[in-house]
Coordinates of N, CA and C in Angstrom, one line a residue:
M1 N 0.9 -1.2 0.0 CA 0.0 0.0 0.1 C 0.9 1.3 0.0
T2 N 0.6 2.2 -0.9 CA 1.5 3.3 -1.1 C 1.2 4.3 0.1
Q3 N 2.3 4.7 0.7 CA 2.0 5.7 1.8 C 2.0 7.1 1.2
I4 N 1.0 7.9 1.7 CA 0.9 9.3 1.2 C 1.2 10.2 2.5
R5 N 2.2 11.1 2.3 CA 2.4 11.9 3.5 C 1.3 13.0 3.6
K6 N 1.1 13.2 4.8 CA 0.1 14.4 5.0 C 0.5 15.6 4.5
G7 N 1.7 16.1 4.4 CA 2.1 17.3 4.0 C 1.9 17.4 2.4
S8 N 2.2 16.1 1.8 CA 2.1 16.1 0.3 C 0.6 16.3 -0.2
F9 N -0.3 15.6 0.7 CA -1.8 15.6 0.4 C -2.2 17.2 0.5
I10 N -1.9 17.8 1.4 CA -2.4 19.3 1.7 C -1.8 20.1 0.5
K11 N -0.7 19.8 0.1 CA 0.0 20.6 -1.1 C -0.8 20.4 -2.2
S12 N -1.2 19.1 -2.4 CA -1.8 18.7 -3.6 C -3.2 19.5 -3.7
V13 N -3.8 19.5 -2.6 CA -5.2 20.2 -2.6 C -5.1 21.6 -2.7
K14 N -4.1 22.2 -2.2 CA -3.8 23.7 -2.3 C -3.5 24.0 -3.8
D15 N -2.7 23.1 -4.6 CA -2.4 23.3 -6.0 C -3.8 23.2 -6.7
I16 N -4.5 22.2 -6.4 CA -5.8 22.0 -7.2 C -6.7 23.3 -7.0
S17 N -6.8 23.9 -5.8 CA -7.5 25.0 -5.5 C -7.1 26.2 -6.3
I18 N -5.7 26.4 -6.3 CA -5.2 27.6 -7.1 C -5.4 27.3 -8.5
G19 N -5.3 26.1 -9.0 CA -5.6 25.7 -10.5 C -7.0 26.0 -10.9
G20 N -7.8 25.7 -9.9 CA -9.4 25.9 -10.2 C -9.6 27.4 -10.3
A21 N -9.1 28.1 -9.4 CA -9.4 29.6 -9.3 C -8.8 30.2 -10.5
L22 N -7.7 29.9 -10.9 CA -7.1 30.3 -12.2 C -7.8 30.0 -13.5
A23 N -8.4 28.9 -13.6 CA -9.3 28.4 -14.6 C -10.5 29.3 -14.6
I24 N -11.1 29.5 -13.5 CA -12.3 30.3 -13.5 C -12.1 31.8 -13.9
A25 N -11.0 32.2 -13.4 CA -10.6 33.7 -13.8 C -10.3 33.8 -15.3
L26 N -9.7 32.7 -15.9 CA -9.4 32.7 -17.3 C -10.7 32.7 -18.1
L27 N -11.6 31.8 -17.6 CA -13.0 31.6 -18.4 C -13.8 32.8 -18.2
S28 N -13.7 33.6 -17.2 CA -14.4 34.8 -17.0 C -13.8 35.8 -17.9
G29 N -12.5 35.9 -18.0 CA -11.8 36.8 -18.9 C -12.4 36.5 -20.4
I30 N -12.3 35.3 -20.7 CA -12.9 35.0 -22.1 C -14.2 35.5 -22.3
S31 N -15.1 35.3 -21.3 CA -16.5 35.7 -21.4 C -16.7 37.2 -21.6
L32 N -16.0 38.0 -20.7 CA -15.9 39.3 -20.8 C -15.4 39.9 -22.2
G33 N -14.3 39.2 -22.6 CA -13.6 39.6 -23.6 C -14.5 39.2 -25.0
S34 N -15.2 38.2 -25.0 CA -16.2 37.9 -25.9 C -17.3 39.0 -26.1
C35 N -17.8 39.6 -25.0 CA -18.9 40.6 -25.1 C -18.2 41.8 -25.8
S36 N -17.0 42.2 -25.2 CA -16.4 43.4 -25.8 C -16.1 43.2 -27.3
S37 N -15.6 41.9 -27.6 CA -15.3 41.7 -29.1 C -16.5 41.7 -29.8
N38 N -17.6 41.3 -29.3 CA -19.0 41.2 -30.1 C -19.4 42.7 -30.4
E39 N -19.3 43.5 -29.3 CA -19.6 45.0 -29.6 C -18.7 45.6 -30.7
E40 N -17.4 45.4 -30.7 CA -16.5 45.8 -31.6 C -16.8 45.4 -33.0
D41 N -17.1 44.1 -33.0 CA -17.6 43.5 -34.4 C -18.8 44.2 -35.0
E42 N -19.7 44.5 -34.1 CA -21.0 45.0 -34.5 C -20.7 46.5 -35.2
A43 N -19.8 47.2 -34.6 CA -19.3 48.5 -35.0 C -18.6 48.3 -36.3
A44 N -17.7 47.4 -36.4 CA -17.0 47.0 -37.7 C -18.0 46.6 -38.9
Y45 N -19.1 46.1 -38.5 CA -20.1 45.5 -39.6 C -21.2 46.5 -39.9
S46 N -21.2 47.7 -39.3 CA -22.4 48.6 -39.5 C -21.9 50.0 -39.8
Y47 N -22.7 50.8 -40.4 CA -22.4 52.2 -40.7 C -23.8 52.8 -40.9
E48 N -23.8 54.3 -40.7 CA -25.0 55.1 -40.9 C -25.0 55.5 -42.3
E49 N -26.2 55.4 -43.0 CA -26.5 55.8 -44.3 C -27.5 56.9 -44.4
T50 N -27.2 58.0 -44.8 CA -28.2 59.1 -44.9 C -28.5 59.3 -46.5
T51 N -29.9 59.4 -46.6 CA -30.4 59.6 -47.9 C -31.5 60.8 -47.9
F52 N -31.8 61.3 -49.0 CA -32.8 62.4 -49.2 C -33.9 62.0 -50.2
T53 N -35.0 62.2 -49.9 CA -36.1 62.0 -50.8 C -36.4 63.1 -51.8
K54 N -35.7 64.2 -51.6 CA -35.8 65.3 -52.5 C -34.6 65.9 -53.0
G55 N -34.5 66.4 -54.2 CA -33.3 66.9 -54.8 C -33.6 68.4 -55.2
I56 N -32.7 68.8 -56.2 CA -32.8 70.2 -56.6 C -32.4 70.2 -58.1
R57 N -33.2 71.0 -58.9 CA -32.8 71.3 -60.2 C -32.6 72.8 -60.3
S58 N -31.5 73.2 -60.8 CA -31.2 74.8 -60.9 C -31.3 75.1 -62.4
H59 N -31.8 76.3 -62.6 CA -32.0 76.9 -64.0 C -31.0 78.1 -63.9
I60 N -30.1 78.0 -64.8 CA -29.0 79.0 -64.8 C -28.9 79.6 -66.2
K61 N -28.7 80.9 -66.4 CA -28.9 81.5 -67.7 C -27.6 82.5 -67.8
E62 N -27.0 82.5 -69.0 CA -25.9 83.3 -69.3 C -26.5 84.8 -69.7
V63 N -26.2 85.8 -69.0 CA -26.6 87.0 -69.1 C -25.8 88.0 -69.9
K64 N -24.5 87.8 -69.9 CA -23.5 88.5 -70.6 C -22.4 87.4 -71.0
P65 N -21.6 87.6 -71.9 CA -20.7 86.6 -72.4 C -19.9 86.2 -71.1
G66 N -19.9 85.0 -70.9 CA -19.1 84.3 -69.6 C -19.7 84.7 -68.2
E67 N -20.8 85.5 -68.2 CA -21.4 85.7 -66.9 C -22.8 85.1 -66.8
F68 N -23.1 84.5 -65.7 CA -24.3 83.8 -65.4 C -25.0 84.1 -64.2
K69 N -26.3 83.8 -64.2 CA -27.2 84.1 -63.0 C -28.0 82.8 -62.8
I70 N -28.4 82.5 -61.5 CA -29.4 81.5 -61.4 C -30.8 82.1 -61.4
I71 N -31.7 81.6 -62.2 CA -32.9 82.2 -62.4 C -34.0 81.5 -61.5
S72 N -33.9 80.3 -61.2 CA -34.7 79.6 -60.3 C -34.2 78.3 -59.8
E73 N -34.7 77.8 -58.7 CA -34.5 76.3 -58.3 C -35.5 75.7 -57.7
D74 N -35.8 74.5 -58.1 CA -37.0 73.7 -57.6 C -36.6 72.4 -57.0
N75 N -37.4 72.0 -56.2 CA -37.4 70.5 -55.6 C -37.7 69.5 -56.7
V76 N -37.1 68.4 -56.9 CA -37.2 67.4 -57.8 C -36.9 66.1 -57.1
P77 N -37.3 64.9 -57.7 CA -36.8 63.6 -57.2 C -35.2 63.5 -57.2
P78 N -34.6 63.0 -56.2 CA -33.1 62.9 -56.2 C -32.4 62.6 -57.6
D79 N -33.1 61.6 -58.2 CA -32.3 61.2 -59.5 C -32.6 62.1 -60.7
S80 N -33.4 63.2 -60.4 CA -33.6 64.2 -61.4 C -32.8 65.5 -61.1
S81 N -32.0 65.5 -60.1 CA -31.2 66.7 -59.7 C -30.2 67.0 -60.8
G82 N -29.9 68.3 -60.9 CA -29.0 68.7 -61.9 C -29.2 70.3 -62.3
A83 N -28.4 70.6 -63.2 CA -28.6 72.1 -63.6 C -28.8 72.2 -65.1
V84 N -29.8 73.0 -65.4 CA -30.1 73.4 -66.8 C -29.6 74.7 -67.1
V85 N -28.5 74.8 -68.0 CA -27.8 76.0 -68.3 C -28.1 76.4 -69.7
T86 N -28.7 77.7 -69.7 CA -29.0 78.4 -71.0 C -28.0 79.4 -71.5
Y87 N -27.5 79.3 -72.7 CA -26.5 80.2 -73.1 C -27.1 81.3 -73.9
L88 N -26.2 82.4 -74.2 CA -26.7 83.5 -75.0 C -27.2 83.2 -76.3
D89 N -26.5 82.2 -77.0 CA -26.9 81.7 -78.3 C -28.2 80.9 -78.5
G90 N -28.8 80.6 -77.2 CA -30.1 79.9 -77.3 C -30.0 78.4 -76.9
H91 N -28.8 77.8 -77.0 CA -28.6 76.4 -76.7 C -28.5 76.1 -75.2
S92 N -28.8 75.0 -74.8 CA -28.8 74.8 -73.4 C -28.1 73.3 -73.0
D93 N -27.6 73.2 -71.9 CA -26.9 71.9 -71.4 C -27.7 71.5 -70.2
N94 N -27.7 70.1 -70.0 CA -28.2 69.6 -68.8 C -26.9 69.1 -68.1
L95 N -26.7 69.5 -66.9 CA -25.5 69.0 -66.1 C -26.0 68.2 -64.9
S96 N -25.3 67.0 -64.8 CA -25.7 66.1 -63.6 C -24.9 66.8 -62.4
P97 N -25.2 66.3 -61.2 CA -24.4 66.8 -60.0 C -23.0 66.4 -60.3
E98 N -22.7 65.2 -60.9 CA -21.3 64.7 -61.0 C -20.6 65.8 -62.0
A99 N -21.4 66.2 -63.0 CA -20.7 67.1 -64.0 C -20.5 68.5 -63.4
A100 N -21.3 68.8 -62.4 CA -21.3 70.1 -61.7 C -20.0 70.1 -60.8
K101 N -19.9 69.0 -60.2 CA -18.8 68.8 -59.2 C -17.5 68.9 -60.0
A102 N -17.3 68.3 -61.2 CA -16.2 68.4 -62.0 C -15.9 69.8 -62.3
L103 N -16.8 70.6 -62.6 CA -16.5 72.0 -62.9 C -16.1 72.7 -61.7
I104 N -16.7 72.4 -60.6 CA -16.4 73.1 -59.3 C -14.9 72.7 -58.9
D105 N -14.5 71.4 -59.0 CA -13.3 71.0 -58.7 C -12.2 71.6 -59.6
E106 N -12.5 71.8 -61.0 CA -11.6 72.3 -61.9 C -11.3 73.8 -61.6
E107 N -12.3 74.5 -61.1 CA -12.2 75.8 -60.6 C -11.3 76.0 -59.4
I108 N -11.5 75.2 -58.4 CA -10.7 75.1 -57.3 C -9.4 74.8 -57.6
R109 N -9.2 73.9 -58.5 CA -7.6 73.5 -58.8 C -6.9 74.6 -59.5
T110 N -7.6 75.3 -60.4 CA -6.8 76.2 -61.3 C -6.9 77.6 -60.7
N111 N -7.9 78.0 -60.0 CA -8.2 79.4 -59.5 C -8.4 79.5 -58.0
Q112 N -7.7 78.7 -57.1 CA -8.1 78.6 -55.8 C -8.3 79.9 -55.2
S113 N -7.4 80.9 -55.4 CA -7.5 82.2 -54.6 C -8.5 83.1 -55.1
S114 N -9.2 82.7 -56.2 CA -10.3 83.6 -56.7 C -11.6 82.8 -56.8
V115 N -11.7 81.7 -56.2 CA -13.0 80.9 -56.2 C -14.1 81.8 -55.8
G116 N -15.2 82.0 -56.6 CA -16.3 82.7 -56.1 C -16.3 84.1 -56.3
H117 N -15.2 84.6 -56.9 CA -15.0 86.1 -57.0 C -15.3 86.5 -58.6
H118 N -16.2 85.8 -59.2 CA -16.6 86.2 -60.5 C -18.0 85.6 -60.8
S119 N -18.5 85.8 -61.9 CA -19.9 85.4 -62.3 C -19.8 84.2 -63.2
G120 N -18.8 83.5 -63.2 CA -18.8 82.3 -64.1 C -19.7 81.2 -63.7
L121 N -19.8 80.2 -64.6 CA -20.7 79.1 -64.4 C -20.4 78.4 -63.1
S122 N -19.0 78.1 -62.9 CA -18.6 77.3 -61.7 C -19.0 78.0 -60.4
T123 N -19.1 79.3 -60.4 CA -19.5 80.1 -59.2 C -21.0 79.7 -58.9
M124 N -21.7 79.8 -60.0 CA -23.2 79.5 -59.8 C -23.5 78.2 -59.4
L125 N -22.6 77.1 -59.8 CA -22.9 75.8 -59.4 C -22.4 75.6 -57.9
L126 N -21.3 76.4 -57.5 CA -20.7 76.2 -56.2 C -21.7 76.8 -55.2
Y127 N -22.2 78.1 -55.4 CA -23.0 78.7 -54.4 C -24.6 78.5 -54.4
G128 N -24.9 77.9 -55.6 CA -26.4 77.5 -55.8 C -26.7 76.1 -55.2
G129 N -27.7 75.6 -55.9 CA -28.4 74.4 -55.4 C -27.4 73.2 -55.6
M130 N -26.6 73.2 -56.7 CA -25.7 72.1 -56.9 C -24.6 72.0 -55.8
G131 N -24.0 73.2 -55.4 CA -23.1 73.1 -54.4 C -23.7 72.7 -53.1
Y132 N -24.9 73.1 -52.8 CA -25.7 72.8 -51.6 C -25.8 71.3 -51.5
L133 N -26.3 70.5 -52.7 CA -26.5 69.2 -52.7 C -25.2 68.4 -52.6
L134 N -24.2 68.8 -53.2 CA -22.8 68.1 -53.2 C -22.3 68.1 -51.7
G135 N -22.5 69.2 -51.0 CA -22.1 69.5 -49.7 C -22.7 68.6 -48.6
R136 N -23.9 68.0 -48.9 CA -24.7 67.1 -48.1 C -23.8 65.7 -48.0
N137 N -22.9 65.4 -48.9 CA -22.1 64.3 -48.9 C -21.0 64.5 -48.1
N138 N -20.7 63.6 -47.1 CA -19.6 63.7 -46.1 C -18.3 63.8 -46.8
N139 N -18.0 63.3 -48.0 CA -16.9 63.3 -48.7 C -16.5 64.7 -49.4
N140 N -17.5 65.5 -49.3 CA -17.4 66.9 -50.0 C -17.3 68.1 -49.1
G141 N -16.8 67.8 -47.8 CA -16.8 68.9 -46.8 C -16.1 70.1 -47.4
Y142 N -15.0 69.9 -48.3 CA -14.3 71.1 -48.8 C -15.2 72.1 -49.6
I143 N -16.3 71.5 -50.2 CA -17.2 72.4 -50.9 C -18.0 73.2 -50.0
N144 N -18.4 72.8 -48.8 CA -19.0 73.6 -47.8 C -18.1 74.6 -47.3
N145 N -16.7 74.3 -47.1 CA -15.9 75.3 -46.8 C -15.9 76.5 -47.6
Y146 N -15.9 76.4 -48.9 CA -15.9 77.4 -49.9 C -17.2 78.1 -49.8
R147 N -18.3 77.4 -49.6 CA -19.6 78.1 -49.7 C -19.7 78.8 -48.4
N148 N -19.2 78.5 -47.3 CA -19.3 79.2 -46.0 C -18.4 80.5 -46.0
S149 N -17.3 80.4 -46.8 CA -16.3 81.5 -46.7 C -16.9 82.7 -47.8
G150 N -17.8 82.2 -48.6 CA -18.4 83.2 -49.6 C -19.8 83.4 -49.3
G151 N -20.3 83.2 -48.0 CA -21.6 83.3 -47.7 C -22.2 84.7 -47.9
A152 N -21.4 85.7 -47.7 CA -22.0 87.1 -47.9 C -22.3 87.3 -49.5
N153 N -21.7 86.6 -50.4 CA -21.9 86.8 -51.8 C -22.9 85.8 -52.3
A154 N -23.4 84.9 -51.5 CA -24.3 83.8 -52.0 C -25.5 84.3 -52.6
S155 N -26.1 85.3 -52.1 CA -27.3 85.9 -52.7 C -27.1 86.6 -54.1
G156 N -25.8 87.0 -54.4 CA -25.4 87.6 -55.5 C -25.5 86.7 -56.8
V157 N -25.4 85.4 -56.6 CA -25.4 84.5 -57.8 C -26.8 84.3 -58.3
Y158 N -27.8 85.0 -57.6 CA -29.3 84.8 -58.1 C -29.8 86.0 -58.9
S159 N -30.7 85.9 -59.7 CA -31.1 86.9 -60.7 C -31.8 88.0 -59.9
N160 N -32.4 87.6 -58.8 CA -33.2 88.7 -57.9 C -33.4 88.2 -56.5
P161 N -33.8 89.0 -55.6 CA -34.0 88.6 -54.2 C -35.2 87.4 -54.1
A162 N -36.1 87.5 -54.9 CA -37.1 86.6 -54.9 C -36.6 85.2 -55.3
A163 N -35.8 85.1 -56.2 CA -35.2 83.7 -56.7 C -34.3 83.4 -55.5
Y164 N -33.6 84.1 -54.8 CA -32.8 83.7 -53.7 C -33.6 83.2 -52.6
Q165 N -34.7 83.9 -52.3 CA -35.6 83.4 -51.2 C -36.1 82.1 -51.5
K166 N -36.5 81.9 -52.8 CA -37.2 80.7 -53.1 C -36.2 79.5 -53.1
S167 N -34.9 79.9 -53.4 CA -33.8 78.7 -53.2 C -33.6 78.3 -51.8
Q168 N -33.7 79.3 -50.9 CA -33.5 78.9 -49.5 C -34.7 78.0 -49.0
N169 N -35.8 78.1 -49.5 CA -36.9 77.3 -49.2 C -36.8 75.9 -49.8
T170 N -36.2 75.8 -50.9 CA -35.9 74.7 -51.6 C -34.9 73.9 -50.8
F171 N -33.9 74.6 -50.3 CA -32.8 73.9 -49.5 C -33.5 73.3 -48.2
R172 N -34.3 74.0 -47.6 CA -35.0 73.5 -46.4 C -35.8 72.4 -46.6
Q173 N -36.4 72.2 -47.8 CA -37.3 71.1 -48.1 C -36.4 69.8 -48.3
V174 N -35.1 69.9 -48.9 CA -34.2 68.9 -49.0 C -33.8 68.5 -47.6
D175 N -33.4 69.3 -46.7 CA -33.1 69.0 -45.4 C -34.2 68.3 -44.5
A176 N -35.4 68.7 -44.8 CA -36.6 68.0 -44.3 C -36.7 66.5 -44.7
S177 N -36.3 66.3 -45.8 CA -36.5 64.9 -46.4 C -35.3 64.0 -46.0
R178 N -34.5 64.3 -45.2 CA -33.3 63.6 -44.7 C -33.7 62.3 -44.0
T179 N -33.2 61.2 -44.3 CA -33.5 60.0 -43.6 C -32.1 59.3 -43.3
T180 N -31.9 58.9 -42.1 CA -30.6 58.2 -41.6 C -30.9 56.9 -41.0
R181 N -30.3 55.8 -41.5 CA -30.6 54.5 -41.0 C -29.2 53.8 -40.8
T182 N -29.1 52.8 -39.8 CA -27.9 52.0 -39.6 C -28.0 50.8 -40.5
V183 N -27.0 50.6 -41.3 CA -26.9 49.5 -42.2 C -25.9 48.5 -41.7
N184 N -26.4 47.2 -41.4 CA -25.5 46.1 -40.9 C -25.0 45.3 -42.1
T185 N -23.7 45.1 -42.2 CA -23.2 44.5 -43.4 C -22.6 43.1 -43.0
R186 N -23.0 42.6 -41.9 CA -22.5 41.3 -41.4 C -23.2 40.2 -42.2
P187 N -22.4 39.2 -42.7 CA -22.9 38.1 -43.4 C -24.0 37.5 -42.9
S188 N -25.0 37.1 -43.7 CA -26.2 36.5 -43.0 C -26.0 35.2 -42.2
G189 N -24.8 34.5 -42.5 CA -24.7 33.3 -41.6 C -24.1 33.4 -40.4
G190 N -23.8 34.8 -40.0 CA -23.2 35.1 -38.7 C -21.7 34.6 -38.7
R191 N -21.2 34.5 -37.5 CA -19.8 34.1 -37.3 C -19.7 33.0 -36.4
K192 N -18.7 32.3 -36.4 CA -18.5 31.0 -35.5 C -18.3 31.6 -34.1
G193 N -18.9 30.9 -33.2 CA -18.6 31.3 -31.7 C -17.7 30.4 -31.1
F194 N -17.5 30.5 -29.8 CA -16.6 29.8 -28.9 C -16.7 28.2 -29.2
F195 N -15.6 27.6 -29.3 CA -15.6 26.1 -29.6 C -16.2 25.8 -31.0
G196 N -16.3 26.7 -31.9 CA -16.7 26.6 -33.2 C -18.2 26.5 -33.4
R197 N -18.9 26.7 -32.4 CA -20.4 26.8 -32.5 C -21.0 28.1 -33.0
S198 N -22.0 28.1 -33.8 CA -22.6 29.4 -34.2 C -23.2 30.0 -32.9
S199 N -22.9 31.3 -32.8 CA -23.4 32.0 -31.6 C -24.1 33.3 -32.1
S200 N -25.1 33.8 -31.2 CA -25.7 35.0 -31.5 C -25.2 35.9 -30.3
R201 N -25.3 37.3 -30.7 CA -24.7 38.3 -29.7 C -25.7 38.3 -28.5
S202 N -25.1 38.4 -27.3 CA -25.9 38.4 -26.0 C -25.2 39.6 -25.3
G203 N -25.9 40.2 -24.3 CA -25.3 41.1 -23.5 C -24.4 40.6 -22.5
G204 N -23.6 41.5 -21.9 CA -22.7 41.0 -20.8 C -21.3 41.2 -21.3

């Protein structure tokens, strides 16, 4: 019969107790870490999307060679937004918001120090409804910077005070149509949980 010394037995029990406590602590850490990780994952797989149910169509007219004025601006469905430009010779162009942005960007690139200090087409687009719409996009913050710096001249791009006041109401209608929602891009199958089992997020 094997003899077990009393001291050895007590030491073994102590080791088991310490080992058990360590295991519980580790498992608790895994559980807490899992909750934190889940929250971080949710943030990584989601973003806020802002949409507008109303857009703007600007009517711009050439009044002198190379000089333009905004005649009127109206609310339209978003996919109908743009600018109708009428020239002195009678022909007209339809500019999409993307085309308007290209003209504004070209103006900023080539004449940065004088942006907004003339009555060219790019100025009408920047300070009118097209610049306003483009500035709603988070990637176009620089457009808002130019619009804000030329705020005192904004009314000057319109043909008369009534056209300017109407445009301000048009802008308010666009703002009122704003909708923001959280979009979750996590794959529909979810992710594998602890020990390879599929798990759903839980609090804690």
